[in-house]
Amino acid sequence: MAQLQTKRIKLADVLVCAGCCCGHPEKGHPEVPVAWLKEEWRRRGLLKSIQLTIAGCIGPCDVPNVLCITTGRGSTWIGNIDRHDHYQALLTWAVQSKAAGALAPLPGEFRDKLFSPFDGQSVSDAL
């Protein structure tokens, strides 16, 4: 049986939670700027190198406004994204990564927002 392959090789996947809790001001969480993120990702031509996915609940729901960046080296979970400038920093990181053809260092704004949703796993920055 032949191994499945893809022609689309990317640097990372960015999964942004906009599900049951994240991004819902009526539940006390800051809004996720979904339309703005999608538009900026398209406008800057990022989708082929850094895939953006706006998802339903990715958990854990006790940490508001979660995103997960997945690369060939693993996943980096970031929570409590509570200001628009955090999303701007994410966009800037993606633009820099695309321009370099390699992942840029994670923005400093996220260093204190890293967590692991897995039992017994330490928080690591796979970027």
PDB file of N, CA, C and O in Angstrom, residues 95-124:
ATOM      1  N   VAL A  95       3.366  36.230   9.980  1.00  0.00           N
ATOM      2  CA  VAL A  95       3.954  36.975   8.851  1.00  0.00           C
ATOM      3  C   VAL A  95       5.475  36.824   8.853  1.00  0.00           C
ATOM      4  O   VAL A  95       6.087  36.565   7.811  1.00  0.00           O
ATOM      5  N   GLN A  96       6.098  36.967  10.012  1.00  0.00           N
ATOM      6  CA  GLN A  96       7.553  36.816  10.117  1.00  0.00           C
ATOM      7  C   GLN A  96       7.985  35.393   9.765  1.00  0.00           C
ATOM      8  O   GLN A  96       8.989  35.198   9.081  1.00  0.00           O
ATOM      9  N   SER A  97       7.233  34.413  10.213  1.00  0.00           N
ATOM     10  CA  SER A  97       7.562  33.020   9.927  1.00  0.00           C
ATOM     11  C   SER A  97       7.467  32.740   8.426  1.00  0.00           C
ATOM     12  O   SER A  97       8.349  32.106   7.848  1.00  0.00           O
ATOM     13  N   LYS A  98       6.404  33.216   7.805  1.00  0.00           N
ATOM     14  CA  LYS A  98       6.245  33.015   6.361  1.00  0.00           C
ATOM     15  C   LYS A  98       7.410  33.658   5.614  1.00  0.00           C
ATOM     16  O   LYS A  98       7.996  33.048   4.712  1.00  0.00           O
ATOM     17  N   ALA A  99       7.757  34.898   5.972  1.00  0.00           N
ATOM     18  CA  ALA A  99       8.842  35.621   5.292  1.00  0.00           C
ATOM     19  C   ALA A  99      10.180  34.897   5.435  1.00  0.00           C
ATOM     20  O   ALA A  99      10.972  34.859   4.496  1.00  0.00           O
ATOM     21  N   ALA A 100      10.417  34.302   6.597  1.00  0.00           N
ATOM     22  CA  ALA A 100      11.681  33.618   6.860  1.00  0.00           C
ATOM     23  C   ALA A 100      11.693  32.194   6.289  1.00  0.00           C
ATOM     24  O   ALA A 100      12.757  31.595   6.149  1.00  0.00           O
ATOM     25  N   GLY A 101      10.523  31.652   6.015  1.00  0.00           N
ATOM     26  CA  GLY A 101      10.447  30.268   5.565  1.00  0.00           C
ATOM     27  C   GLY A 101      10.719  29.287   6.692  1.00  0.00           C
ATOM     28  O   GLY A 101      10.958  28.101   6.462  1.00  0.00           O
ATOM     29  N   ALA A 102      10.678  29.778   7.908  1.00  0.00           N
ATOM     30  CA  ALA A 102      10.910  28.976   9.114  1.00  0.00           C
ATOM     31  C   ALA A 102      10.172  29.652  10.265  1.00  0.00           C
ATOM     32  O   ALA A 102       9.927  30.862  10.227  1.00  0.00           O
ATOM     33  N   LEU A 103       9.862  28.891  11.282  1.00  0.00           N
ATOM     34  CA  LEU A 103       9.111  29.464  12.392  1.00  0.00           C
ATOM     35  C   LEU A 103       9.937  30.480  13.170  1.00  0.00           C
ATOM     36  O   LEU A 103      11.070  30.201  13.565  1.00  0.00           O
ATOM     37  N   ALA A 104       9.351  31.645  13.374  1.00  0.00           N
ATOM     38  CA  ALA A 104       9.963  32.679  14.202  1.00  0.00           C
ATOM     39  C   ALA A 104       9.757  32.294  15.671  1.00  0.00           C
ATOM     40  O   ALA A 104       8.879  31.480  15.994  1.00  0.00           O
ATOM     41  N   PRO A 105      10.546  32.868  16.569  1.00  0.00           N
ATOM     42  CA  PRO A 105      10.306  32.610  17.998  1.00  0.00           C
ATOM     43  C   PRO A 105       8.905  33.070  18.401  1.00  0.00           C
ATOM     44  O   PRO A 105       8.376  34.034  17.846  1.00  0.00           O
ATOM     45  N   LEU A 106       8.349  32.383  19.340  1.00  0.00           N
ATOM     46  CA  LEU A 106       7.032  32.731  19.857  1.00  0.00           C
ATOM     47  C   LEU A 106       7.068  34.137  20.448  1.00  0.00           C
ATOM     48  O   LEU A 106       8.023  34.485  21.155  1.00  0.00           O
ATOM     49  N   PRO A 107       6.058  34.958  20.186  1.00  0.00           N
ATOM     50  CA  PRO A 107       6.042  36.309  20.750  1.00  0.00           C
ATOM     51  C   PRO A 107       6.138  36.303  22.273  1.00  0.00           C
ATOM     52  O   PRO A 107       5.543  35.455  22.937  1.00  0.00           O
ATOM     53  N   GLY A 108       6.884  37.236  22.810  1.00  0.00           N
ATOM     54  CA  GLY A 108       7.072  37.347  24.255  1.00  0.00           C
ATOM     55  C   GLY A 108       5.777  37.483  25.025  1.00  0.00           C
ATOM     56  O   GLY A 108       5.697  37.056  26.176  1.00  0.00           O
ATOM     57  N   GLU A 109       4.759  38.044  24.388  1.00  0.00           N
ATOM     58  CA  GLU A 109       3.463  38.214  25.047  1.00  0.00           C
ATOM     59  C   GLU A 109       2.849  36.884  25.478  1.00  0.00           C
ATOM     60  O   GLU A 109       1.990  36.844  26.347  1.00  0.00           O
ATOM     61  N   PHE A 110       3.298  35.784  24.863  1.00  0.00           N
ATOM     62  CA  PHE A 110       2.699  34.493  25.144  1.00  0.00           C
ATOM     63  C   PHE A 110       3.467  33.669  26.170  1.00  0.00           C
ATOM     64  O   PHE A 110       2.991  32.621  26.601  1.00  0.00           O
ATOM     65  N   ARG A 111       4.633  34.082  26.568  1.00  0.00           N
ATOM     66  CA  ARG A 111       5.471  33.262  27.464  1.00  0.00           C
ATOM     67  C   ARG A 111       4.770  32.884  28.766  1.00  0.00           C
ATOM     68  O   ARG A 111       4.917  31.771  29.247  1.00  0.00           O
ATOM     69  N   ASP A 112       3.981  33.812  29.332  1.00  0.00           N
ATOM     70  CA  ASP A 112       3.289  33.504  30.593  1.00  0.00           C
ATOM     71  C   ASP A 112       1.896  32.920  30.360  1.00  0.00           C
ATOM     72  O   ASP A 112       1.136  32.736  31.293  1.00  0.00           O
ATOM     73  N   LYS A 113       1.573  32.588  29.111  1.00  0.00           N
ATOM     74  CA  LYS A 113       0.268  32.042  28.779  1.00  0.00           C
ATOM     75  C   LYS A 113       0.339  30.590  28.300  1.00  0.00           C
ATOM     76  O   LYS A 113      -0.662  30.023  27.903  1.00  0.00           O
ATOM     77  N   LEU A 114       1.527  30.012  28.343  1.00  0.00           N
ATOM     78  CA  LEU A 114       1.708  28.619  27.919  1.00  0.00           C
ATOM     79  C   LEU A 114       1.167  27.666  28.974  1.00  0.00           C
ATOM     80  O   LEU A 114       1.311  27.912  30.171  1.00  0.00           O
ATOM     81  N   PHE A 115       0.557  26.587  28.532  1.00  0.00           N
ATOM     82  CA  PHE A 115       0.091  25.561  29.457  1.00  0.00           C
ATOM     83  C   PHE A 115       0.033  24.227  28.722  1.00  0.00           C
ATOM     84  O   PHE A 115       0.163  24.168  27.503  1.00  0.00           O
ATOM     85  N   SER A 116      -0.139  23.152  29.471  1.00  0.00           N
ATOM     86  CA  SER A 116      -0.321  21.833  28.883  1.00  0.00           C
ATOM     87  C   SER A 116      -1.663  21.276  29.342  1.00  0.00           C
ATOM     88  O   SER A 116      -1.935  21.236  30.536  1.00  0.00           O
ATOM     89  N   PRO A 117      -2.486  20.815  28.396  1.00  0.00           N
ATOM     90  CA  PRO A 117      -3.759  20.210  28.778  1.00  0.00           C
ATOM     91  C   PRO A 117      -3.649  18.712  29.065  1.00  0.00           C
ATOM     92  O   PRO A 117      -4.652  18.058  29.312  1.00  0.00           O
ATOM     93  N   PHE A 118      -2.441  18.184  29.031  1.00  0.00           N
ATOM     94  CA  PHE A 118      -2.239  16.742  29.186  1.00  0.00           C
ATOM     95  C   PHE A 118      -1.683  16.419  30.567  1.00  0.00           C
ATOM     96  O   PHE A 118      -0.752  17.059  31.034  1.00  0.00           O
ATOM     97  N   ASP A 119      -2.218  15.402  31.185  1.00  0.00           N
ATOM     98  CA  ASP A 119      -1.823  14.975  32.510  1.00  0.00           C
ATOM     99  C   ASP A 119      -0.346  14.617  32.554  1.00  0.00           C
ATOM    100  O   ASP A 119       0.130  13.823  31.742  1.00  0.00           O
ATOM    101  N   GLY A 120       0.371  15.209  33.469  1.00  0.00           N
ATOM    102  CA  GLY A 120       1.766  14.878  33.678  1.00  0.00           C
ATOM    103  C   GLY A 120       2.735  15.465  32.664  1.00  0.00           C
ATOM    104  O   GLY A 120       3.914  15.182  32.705  1.00  0.00           O
ATOM    105  N   GLN A 121       2.232  16.290  31.755  1.00  0.00           N
ATOM    106  CA  GLN A 121       3.095  16.881  30.744  1.00  0.00           C
ATOM    107  C   GLN A 121       3.550  18.255  31.202  1.00  0.00           C
ATOM    108  O   GLN A 121       2.776  19.042  31.722  1.00  0.00           O
ATOM    109  N   SER A 122       4.813  18.537  30.991  1.00  0.00           N
ATOM    110  CA  SER A 122       5.314  19.862  31.312  1.00  0.00           C
ATOM    111  C   SER A 122       4.971  20.805  30.186  1.00  0.00           C
ATOM    112  O   SER A 122       4.749  20.392  29.044  1.00  0.00           O
ATOM    113  N   VAL A 123       4.911  22.077  30.492  1.00  0.00           N
ATOM    114  CA  VAL A 123       4.661  23.097  29.480  1.00  0.00           C
ATOM    115  C   VAL A 123       5.943  23.250  28.666  1.00  0.00           C
ATOM    116  O   VAL A 123       7.019  23.440  29.205  1.00  0.00           O
ATOM    117  N   SER A 124       5.800  23.125  27.365  1.00  0.00           N
ATOM    118  CA  SER A 124       6.971  23.323  26.516  1.00  0.00           C
ATOM    119  C   SER A 124       6.589  24.181  25.335  1.00  0.00           C
ATOM    120  O   SER A 124       5.445  24.166  24.884  1.00  0.00           O
TER     121      SER A 124
END
